[in-house]
Amino acid sequence: MENAFVFEPGPTSCLSTYDGRLFPLRRIYCVARNYADHAVEMGHDPTQEPPFFFQKNPQNLRADGVFPYPRQSSDVHHEVELMVAIGLGGRDISVDHALDHVWGYGVALDMTCRDLQAEAKKLGRPWMSAKSFEHSAPCSSIRAATETRHPQKGAITLDVNGHRRQTGDLDQLIWKVPEVIALLSRDFELAPGDIILTGTPSGVGPVAIGDTLDAKIEGVGEMSVKVVAAS
Ligand code: MN
């Protein structure tokens, strides 16, 4: 007898690309504390710690310029980040070949419930509630690396209601994109559709309902996101 689905599979989560196609999403990896000045502002010594990772879910990403403020938090922060889209999978990828696995780049916001994260840190619990909540990653379209090349420097900024809050440069990443891919692929099988959010520069801070967030990475892209009340 032919195997039947118990229920019809849901839609595949996708981001759009600058050339008008859809990029189907698989796993979403995020790097913590990858800019020295942000590590310092969060009370950590950036020189002592190797990178560590957490995940969001493909369904957490949205690209329609809207961020519904989650009801379970009263201290949601913006974190502007370079998004790396993997187009070629692999295991134990070398630093030298890592960029061959990148399909493109974009701009993302790793929205964070700072109150829930502080509680999790205090209790030694995972960050899931603080990081992987619904709608927690507003994203731009993905621009192919054939257009952007592989940016190693360029301003990364976030404005709230027209006021600059975060400023950094991609050349300040502690662990560069090739190193992040190599490290991730030692522990995980990377595959097309995987996304990596590479960490945020300093200046993180709270958002409020009604705010407009303008995120931009020189040479990669930009997006505008409106913070709205959760429905
Ligand atoms: Mn982050």
PDB file of C-alpha atoms and ligand atoms in Angstrom:
ATOM      1  CA  MET A   1       0.000   0.000   0.000  1.00  0.00           C
ATOM      2  CA  GLU A   2       1.203   3.440  -0.849  1.00  0.00           C
ATOM      3  CA  ASN A   3       2.281   5.535   2.125  1.00  0.00           C
ATOM      4  CA  ALA A   4      -0.049   8.444   2.718  1.00  0.00           C
ATOM      5  CA  PHE A   5       0.583  11.559   4.775  1.00  0.00           C
ATOM      6  CA  VAL A   6      -1.325  11.645   8.044  1.00  0.00           C
ATOM      7  CA  PHE A   7      -2.007  15.285   7.124  1.00  0.00           C
ATOM      8  CA  GLU A   8      -0.941  17.442   4.197  1.00  0.00           C
ATOM      9  CA  PRO A   9       2.561  18.920   4.766  1.00  0.00           C
ATOM     10  CA  GLY A  10       2.546  22.677   5.422  1.00  0.00           C
ATOM     11  CA  PRO A  11       3.992  25.268   3.082  1.00  0.00           C
ATOM     12  CA  THR A  12       7.771  25.553   2.719  1.00  0.00           C
ATOM     13  CA  SER A  13       9.151  28.689   4.409  1.00  0.00           C
ATOM     14  CA  CYS A  14      11.045  30.843   1.903  1.00  0.00           C
ATOM     15  CA  LEU A  15      12.798  34.163   1.500  1.00  0.00           C
ATOM     16  CA  SER A  16      12.716  35.984  -1.801  1.00  0.00           C
ATOM     17  CA  THR A  17      15.833  36.733  -3.804  1.00  0.00           C
ATOM     18  CA  TYR A  18      16.770  39.959  -5.578  1.00  0.00           C
ATOM     19  CA  ASP A  19      16.398  38.173  -8.924  1.00  0.00           C
ATOM     20  CA  GLY A  20      12.756  37.367  -8.168  1.00  0.00           C
ATOM     21  CA  ARG A  21      13.012  33.747  -7.090  1.00  0.00           C
ATOM     22  CA  LEU A  22      12.298  31.933  -3.826  1.00  0.00           C
ATOM     23  CA  PHE A  23      15.020  30.596  -1.517  1.00  0.00           C
ATOM     24  CA  PRO A  24      13.554  27.649   0.467  1.00  0.00           C
ATOM     25  CA  LEU A  25      14.653  27.645   4.094  1.00  0.00           C
ATOM     26  CA  ARG A  26      16.084  24.690   6.010  1.00  0.00           C
ATOM     27  CA  ARG A  27      17.885  25.429   9.300  1.00  0.00           C
ATOM     28  CA  ILE A  28      18.560  28.829  10.875  1.00  0.00           C
ATOM     29  CA  TYR A  29      21.837  29.095  12.800  1.00  0.00           C
ATOM     30  CA  CYS A  30      22.825  32.176  14.800  1.00  0.00           C
ATOM     31  CA  VAL A  31      26.238  33.150  16.175  1.00  0.00           C
ATOM     32  CA  ALA A  32      26.358  34.727  19.636  1.00  0.00           C
ATOM     33  CA  ARG A  33      28.830  37.452  20.668  1.00  0.00           C
ATOM     34  CA  ASN A  34      30.656  37.856  17.382  1.00  0.00           C
ATOM     35  CA  TYR A  35      31.584  41.545  17.646  1.00  0.00           C
ATOM     36  CA  ALA A  36      33.960  42.463  20.471  1.00  0.00           C
ATOM     37  CA  ASP A  37      32.170  45.682  21.443  1.00  0.00           C
ATOM     38  CA  HIS A  38      28.803  43.892  21.712  1.00  0.00           C
ATOM     39  CA  ALA A  39      30.351  41.114  23.830  1.00  0.00           C
ATOM     40  CA  VAL A  40      31.721  43.819  26.132  1.00  0.00           C
ATOM     41  CA  GLU A  41      28.363  45.648  26.368  1.00  0.00           C
ATOM     42  CA  MET A  42      26.757  42.338  27.405  1.00  0.00           C
ATOM     43  CA  GLY A  43      29.377  41.892  30.143  1.00  0.00           C
ATOM     44  CA  HIS A  44      31.659  39.285  28.536  1.00  0.00           C
ATOM     45  CA  ASP A  45      35.353  39.131  27.698  1.00  0.00           C
ATOM     46  CA  PRO A  46      35.512  38.723  23.898  1.00  0.00           C
ATOM     47  CA  THR A  47      39.055  37.404  23.925  1.00  0.00           C
ATOM     48  CA  GLN A  48      38.345  34.297  25.981  1.00  0.00           C
ATOM     49  CA  GLU A  49      35.379  32.702  24.300  1.00  0.00           C
ATOM     50  CA  PRO A  50      35.129  30.555  21.173  1.00  0.00           C
ATOM     51  CA  PRO A  51      31.923  31.162  19.185  1.00  0.00           C
ATOM     52  CA  PHE A  52      28.764  29.390  20.166  1.00  0.00           C
ATOM     53  CA  PHE A  53      25.517  28.938  18.315  1.00  0.00           C
ATOM     54  CA  PHE A  54      21.787  28.847  18.803  1.00  0.00           C
ATOM     55  CA  GLN A  55      18.941  28.276  16.368  1.00  0.00           C
ATOM     56  CA  LYS A  56      15.755  29.878  15.197  1.00  0.00           C
ATOM     57  CA  ASN A  57      13.136  28.153  13.081  1.00  0.00           C
ATOM     58  CA  PRO A  58      12.471  28.747   9.374  1.00  0.00           C
ATOM     59  CA  GLN A  59       8.933  29.827  10.292  1.00  0.00           C
ATOM     60  CA  ASN A  60      10.360  32.592  12.538  1.00  0.00           C
ATOM     61  CA  LEU A  61      11.697  34.491   9.511  1.00  0.00           C
ATOM     62  CA  ARG A  62       9.501  37.039   7.824  1.00  0.00           C
ATOM     63  CA  ALA A  63      10.237  39.456   5.036  1.00  0.00           C
ATOM     64  CA  ASP A  64       7.141  41.650   4.896  1.00  0.00           C
ATOM     65  CA  GLY A  65       8.585  44.525   6.962  1.00  0.00           C
ATOM     66  CA  VAL A  66       6.436  43.834  10.020  1.00  0.00           C
ATOM     67  CA  PHE A  67       7.511  42.766  13.526  1.00  0.00           C
ATOM     68  CA  PRO A  68       4.657  41.874  15.906  1.00  0.00           C
ATOM     69  CA  TYR A  69       5.815  42.616  19.483  1.00  0.00           C
ATOM     70  CA  PRO A  70       5.597  39.346  21.473  1.00  0.00           C
ATOM     71  CA  ARG A  71       3.205  39.444  24.418  1.00  0.00           C
ATOM     72  CA  GLN A  72       5.465  37.331  26.648  1.00  0.00           C
ATOM     73  CA  SER A  73       8.182  40.020  26.846  1.00  0.00           C
ATOM     74  CA  SER A  74       8.412  43.654  27.881  1.00  0.00           C
ATOM     75  CA  ASP A  75      12.050  44.196  26.815  1.00  0.00           C
ATOM     76  CA  VAL A  76      12.531  43.194  23.171  1.00  0.00           C
ATOM     77  CA  HIS A  77      15.846  44.329  21.644  1.00  0.00           C
ATOM     78  CA  HIS A  78      16.998  44.827  18.050  1.00  0.00           C
ATOM     79  CA  GLU A  79      20.178  43.101  16.811  1.00  0.00           C
ATOM     80  CA  VAL A  80      21.130  43.893  13.203  1.00  0.00           C
ATOM     81  CA  GLU A  81      23.118  41.096  11.539  1.00  0.00           C
ATOM     82  CA  LEU A  82      24.639  39.941   8.259  1.00  0.00           C
ATOM     83  CA  MET A  83      22.656  36.982   6.941  1.00  0.00           C
ATOM     84  CA  VAL A  84      24.528  34.247   5.037  1.00  0.00           C
ATOM     85  CA  ALA A  85      22.501  31.927   2.780  1.00  0.00           C
ATOM     86  CA  ILE A  86      24.033  28.502   2.140  1.00  0.00           C
ATOM     87  CA  GLY A  87      23.642  27.107  -1.377  1.00  0.00           C
ATOM     88  CA  LEU A  88      25.970  24.113  -1.229  1.00  0.00           C
ATOM     89  CA  GLY A  89      25.982  21.697   1.693  1.00  0.00           C
ATOM     90  CA  GLY A  90      28.775  19.778   3.332  1.00  0.00           C
ATOM     91  CA  ARG A  91      30.464  18.416   6.413  1.00  0.00           C
ATOM     92  CA  ASP A  92      33.912  19.402   7.746  1.00  0.00           C
ATOM     93  CA  ILE A  93      34.194  22.264   5.278  1.00  0.00           C
ATOM     94  CA  SER A  94      37.616  23.916   5.266  1.00  0.00           C
ATOM     95  CA  VAL A  95      38.038  27.649   5.841  1.00  0.00           C
ATOM     96  CA  ASP A  96      39.676  27.907   2.420  1.00  0.00           C
ATOM     97  CA  HIS A  97      36.641  26.430   0.625  1.00  0.00           C
ATOM     98  CA  ALA A  98      33.892  27.787   2.878  1.00  0.00           C
ATOM     99  CA  LEU A  99      32.828  30.682   0.659  1.00  0.00           C
ATOM    100  CA  ASP A 100      32.129  28.242  -2.203  1.00  0.00           C
ATOM    101  CA  HIS A 101      29.158  27.108  -0.089  1.00  0.00           C
ATOM    102  CA  VAL A 102      27.561  30.583   0.129  1.00  0.00           C
ATOM    103  CA  TRP A 103      24.719  31.370  -2.283  1.00  0.00           C
ATOM    104  CA  GLY A 104      24.139  34.916  -1.124  1.00  0.00           C
ATOM    105  CA  TYR A 105      23.794  37.505   1.609  1.00  0.00           C
ATOM    106  CA  GLY A 106      21.117  39.630   3.232  1.00  0.00           C
ATOM    107  CA  VAL A 107      20.212  41.763   6.231  1.00  0.00           C
ATOM    108  CA  ALA A 108      18.448  40.284   9.260  1.00  0.00           C
ATOM    109  CA  LEU A 109      17.273  41.326  12.692  1.00  0.00           C
ATOM    110  CA  ASP A 110      17.882  38.806  15.484  1.00  0.00           C
ATOM    111  CA  MET A 111      15.075  40.125  17.684  1.00  0.00           C
ATOM    112  CA  THR A 112      15.705  39.144  21.304  1.00  0.00           C
ATOM    113  CA  CYS A 113      13.540  39.121  24.433  1.00  0.00           C
ATOM    114  CA  ARG A 114      16.280  40.464  26.696  1.00  0.00           C
ATOM    115  CA  ASP A 115      14.237  39.942  29.868  1.00  0.00           C
ATOM    116  CA  LEU A 116      13.623  36.266  29.065  1.00  0.00           C
ATOM    117  CA  GLN A 117      17.272  35.834  28.020  1.00  0.00           C
ATOM    118  CA  ALA A 118      18.538  37.331  31.313  1.00  0.00           C
ATOM    119  CA  GLU A 119      16.290  34.941  33.242  1.00  0.00           C
ATOM    120  CA  ALA A 120      17.500  31.970  31.165  1.00  0.00           C
ATOM    121  CA  LYS A 121      21.142  32.922  31.714  1.00  0.00           C
ATOM    122  CA  LYS A 122      20.591  33.246  35.456  1.00  0.00           C
ATOM    123  CA  LEU A 123      18.928  29.834  35.661  1.00  0.00           C
ATOM    124  CA  GLY A 124      21.360  28.128  33.255  1.00  0.00           C
ATOM    125  CA  ARG A 125      18.549  27.397  30.804  1.00  0.00           C
ATOM    126  CA  PRO A 126      18.538  27.485  26.971  1.00  0.00           C
ATOM    127  CA  TRP A 127      17.697  30.700  25.115  1.00  0.00           C
ATOM    128  CA  MET A 128      14.793  29.300  23.083  1.00  0.00           C
ATOM    129  CA  SER A 129      12.058  31.476  24.571  1.00  0.00           C
ATOM    130  CA  ALA A 130      14.236  34.598  24.227  1.00  0.00           C
ATOM    131  CA  LYS A 131      15.389  33.987  20.668  1.00  0.00           C
ATOM    132  CA  SER A 132      13.167  31.561  18.752  1.00  0.00           C
ATOM    133  CA  PHE A 133       9.763  33.121  19.305  1.00  0.00           C
ATOM    134  CA  GLU A 134       7.256  33.718  16.495  1.00  0.00           C
ATOM    135  CA  HIS A 135       8.323  36.401  13.975  1.00  0.00           C
ATOM    136  CA  SER A 136      11.692  36.751  15.738  1.00  0.00           C
ATOM    137  CA  ALA A 137      13.765  37.350  12.590  1.00  0.00           C
ATOM    138  CA  PRO A 138      12.683  40.052  10.128  1.00  0.00           C
ATOM    139  CA  CYS A 139      14.803  39.558   6.992  1.00  0.00           C
ATOM    140  CA  SER A 140      15.570  41.285   3.715  1.00  0.00           C
ATOM    141  CA  SER A 141      15.574  39.535   0.372  1.00  0.00           C
ATOM    142  CA  ILE A 142      18.717  37.551  -0.373  1.00  0.00           C
ATOM    143  CA  ARG A 143      21.169  38.967  -2.896  1.00  0.00           C
ATOM    144  CA  ALA A 144      23.290  36.460  -4.810  1.00  0.00           C
ATOM    145  CA  ALA A 145      27.013  36.399  -4.074  1.00  0.00           C
ATOM    146  CA  THR A 146      27.554  36.655  -7.822  1.00  0.00           C
ATOM    147  CA  GLU A 147      26.413  40.288  -7.292  1.00  0.00           C
ATOM    148  CA  THR A 148      27.673  41.111  -3.789  1.00  0.00           C
ATOM    149  CA  ARG A 149      30.875  39.053  -3.989  1.00  0.00           C
ATOM    150  CA  HIS A 150      31.879  38.069  -0.447  1.00  0.00           C
ATOM    151  CA  PRO A 151      31.851  41.276   1.618  1.00  0.00           C
ATOM    152  CA  GLN A 152      34.652  41.392   4.179  1.00  0.00           C
ATOM    153  CA  LYS A 153      34.075  44.998   5.131  1.00  0.00           C
ATOM    154  CA  GLY A 154      31.218  47.473   4.952  1.00  0.00           C
ATOM    155  CA  ALA A 155      29.122  49.484   7.392  1.00  0.00           C
ATOM    156  CA  ILE A 156      26.355  47.646   9.260  1.00  0.00           C
ATOM    157  CA  THR A 157      23.822  50.004  10.844  1.00  0.00           C
ATOM    158  CA  LEU A 158      20.419  50.107  12.516  1.00  0.00           C
ATOM    159  CA  ASP A 159      18.298  53.243  12.932  1.00  0.00           C
ATOM    160  CA  VAL A 160      15.227  53.470  15.157  1.00  0.00           C
ATOM    161  CA  ASN A 161      12.797  56.209  14.079  1.00  0.00           C
ATOM    162  CA  GLY A 162      15.611  57.877  12.158  1.00  0.00           C
ATOM    163  CA  HIS A 163      18.121  57.835  15.038  1.00  0.00           C
ATOM    164  CA  ARG A 164      21.281  55.751  14.661  1.00  0.00           C
ATOM    165  CA  ARG A 165      21.415  53.048  17.358  1.00  0.00           C
ATOM    166  CA  GLN A 166      23.860  50.438  16.051  1.00  0.00           C
ATOM    167  CA  THR A 167      26.988  51.033  14.025  1.00  0.00           C
ATOM    168  CA  GLY A 168      29.668  48.559  13.111  1.00  0.00           C
ATOM    169  CA  ASP A 169      31.647  47.204  10.209  1.00  0.00           C
ATOM    170  CA  LEU A 170      31.778  43.667   8.854  1.00  0.00           C
ATOM    171  CA  ASP A 171      35.565  43.768   9.306  1.00  0.00           C
ATOM    172  CA  GLN A 172      34.933  43.786  13.085  1.00  0.00           C
ATOM    173  CA  LEU A 173      33.489  40.253  13.078  1.00  0.00           C
ATOM    174  CA  ILE A 174      35.547  38.185  15.539  1.00  0.00           C
ATOM    175  CA  TRP A 175      34.810  34.942  13.657  1.00  0.00           C
ATOM    176  CA  LYS A 176      34.667  35.658   9.927  1.00  0.00           C
ATOM    177  CA  VAL A 177      32.108  34.037   7.631  1.00  0.00           C
ATOM    178  CA  PRO A 178      34.490  31.285   6.373  1.00  0.00           C
ATOM    179  CA  GLU A 179      35.464  30.410   9.959  1.00  0.00           C
ATOM    180  CA  VAL A 180      31.827  30.301  11.072  1.00  0.00           C
ATOM    181  CA  ILE A 181      30.926  27.939   8.202  1.00  0.00           C
ATOM    182  CA  ALA A 182      33.921  25.714   8.927  1.00  0.00           C
ATOM    183  CA  LEU A 183      33.129  25.536  12.651  1.00  0.00           C
ATOM    184  CA  LEU A 184      29.403  24.878  12.153  1.00  0.00           C
ATOM    185  CA  SER A 185      30.100  22.128   9.618  1.00  0.00           C
ATOM    186  CA  ARG A 186      32.247  20.227  12.115  1.00  0.00           C
ATOM    187  CA  ASP A 187      29.158  19.606  14.267  1.00  0.00           C
ATOM    188  CA  PHE A 188      26.307  19.837  11.755  1.00  0.00           C
ATOM    189  CA  GLU A 189      25.594  18.704   8.213  1.00  0.00           C
ATOM    190  CA  LEU A 190      25.099  21.946   6.294  1.00  0.00           C
ATOM    191  CA  ALA A 191      22.689  21.856   3.349  1.00  0.00           C
ATOM    192  CA  PRO A 192      21.213  24.224   0.771  1.00  0.00           C
ATOM    193  CA  GLY A 193      18.630  26.463   2.429  1.00  0.00           C
ATOM    194  CA  ASP A 194      20.534  26.853   5.679  1.00  0.00           C
ATOM    195  CA  ILE A 195      20.829  30.421   6.948  1.00  0.00           C
ATOM    196  CA  ILE A 196      23.456  31.825   9.307  1.00  0.00           C
ATOM    197  CA  LEU A 197      22.951  35.059  11.252  1.00  0.00           C
ATOM    198  CA  THR A 198      26.489  36.135  12.036  1.00  0.00           C
ATOM    199  CA  GLY A 199      26.125  38.265  15.174  1.00  0.00           C
ATOM    200  CA  THR A 200      25.458  41.902  16.019  1.00  0.00           C
ATOM    201  CA  PRO A 201      27.641  44.954  16.670  1.00  0.00           C
ATOM    202  CA  SER A 202      27.158  47.078  19.803  1.00  0.00           C
ATOM    203  CA  GLY A 203      24.274  49.446  20.430  1.00  0.00           C
ATOM    204  CA  VAL A 204      21.508  46.901  20.965  1.00  0.00           C
ATOM    205  CA  GLY A 205      18.483  48.320  22.704  1.00  0.00           C
ATOM    206  CA  PRO A 206      14.725  48.107  23.226  1.00  0.00           C
ATOM    207  CA  VAL A 207      12.047  48.621  20.592  1.00  0.00           C
ATOM    208  CA  ALA A 208       8.461  49.779  21.130  1.00  0.00           C
ATOM    209  CA  ILE A 209       5.203  49.330  19.256  1.00  0.00           C
ATOM    210  CA  GLY A 210       5.077  51.996  16.556  1.00  0.00           C
ATOM    211  CA  ASP A 211       8.852  52.134  16.018  1.00  0.00           C
ATOM    212  CA  THR A 212      10.362  51.979  12.537  1.00  0.00           C
ATOM    213  CA  LEU A 213      13.619  50.010  12.302  1.00  0.00           C
ATOM    214  CA  ASP A 214      15.891  50.702   9.322  1.00  0.00           C
ATOM    215  CA  ALA A 215      18.670  48.146   8.908  1.00  0.00           C
ATOM    216  CA  LYS A 216      21.390  48.441   6.313  1.00  0.00           C
ATOM    217  CA  ILE A 217      24.595  46.675   5.320  1.00  0.00           C
ATOM    218  CA  GLU A 218      26.801  48.442   2.798  1.00  0.00           C
ATOM    219  CA  GLY A 219      27.047  46.449  -0.413  1.00  0.00           C
ATOM    220  CA  VAL A 220      24.484  43.873   0.721  1.00  0.00           C
ATOM    221  CA  GLY A 221      21.071  45.453   1.211  1.00  0.00           C
ATOM    222  CA  GLU A 222      18.650  47.212   3.490  1.00  0.00           C
ATOM    223  CA  MET A 223      15.181  46.856   4.940  1.00  0.00           C
ATOM    224  CA  SER A 224      12.621  48.788   6.933  1.00  0.00           C
ATOM    225  CA  VAL A 225      10.587  47.084   9.651  1.00  0.00           C
ATOM    226  CA  LYS A 226       7.545  48.397  11.527  1.00  0.00           C
ATOM    227  CA  VAL A 227       6.968  47.223  15.116  1.00  0.00           C
ATOM    228  CA  VAL A 228       3.260  46.451  15.626  1.00  0.00           C
ATOM    229  CA  ALA A 229       1.137  45.025  18.439  1.00  0.00           C
ATOM    230  CA  ALA A 230       0.734  41.242  18.398  1.00  0.00           C
ATOM    231  CA  SER A 231      -2.630  40.260  16.982  1.00  0.00           C
TER     232      SER A 231
HETATM  233 MN    MN B   1      22.326  38.058  17.629  1.00  0.00          MN
END
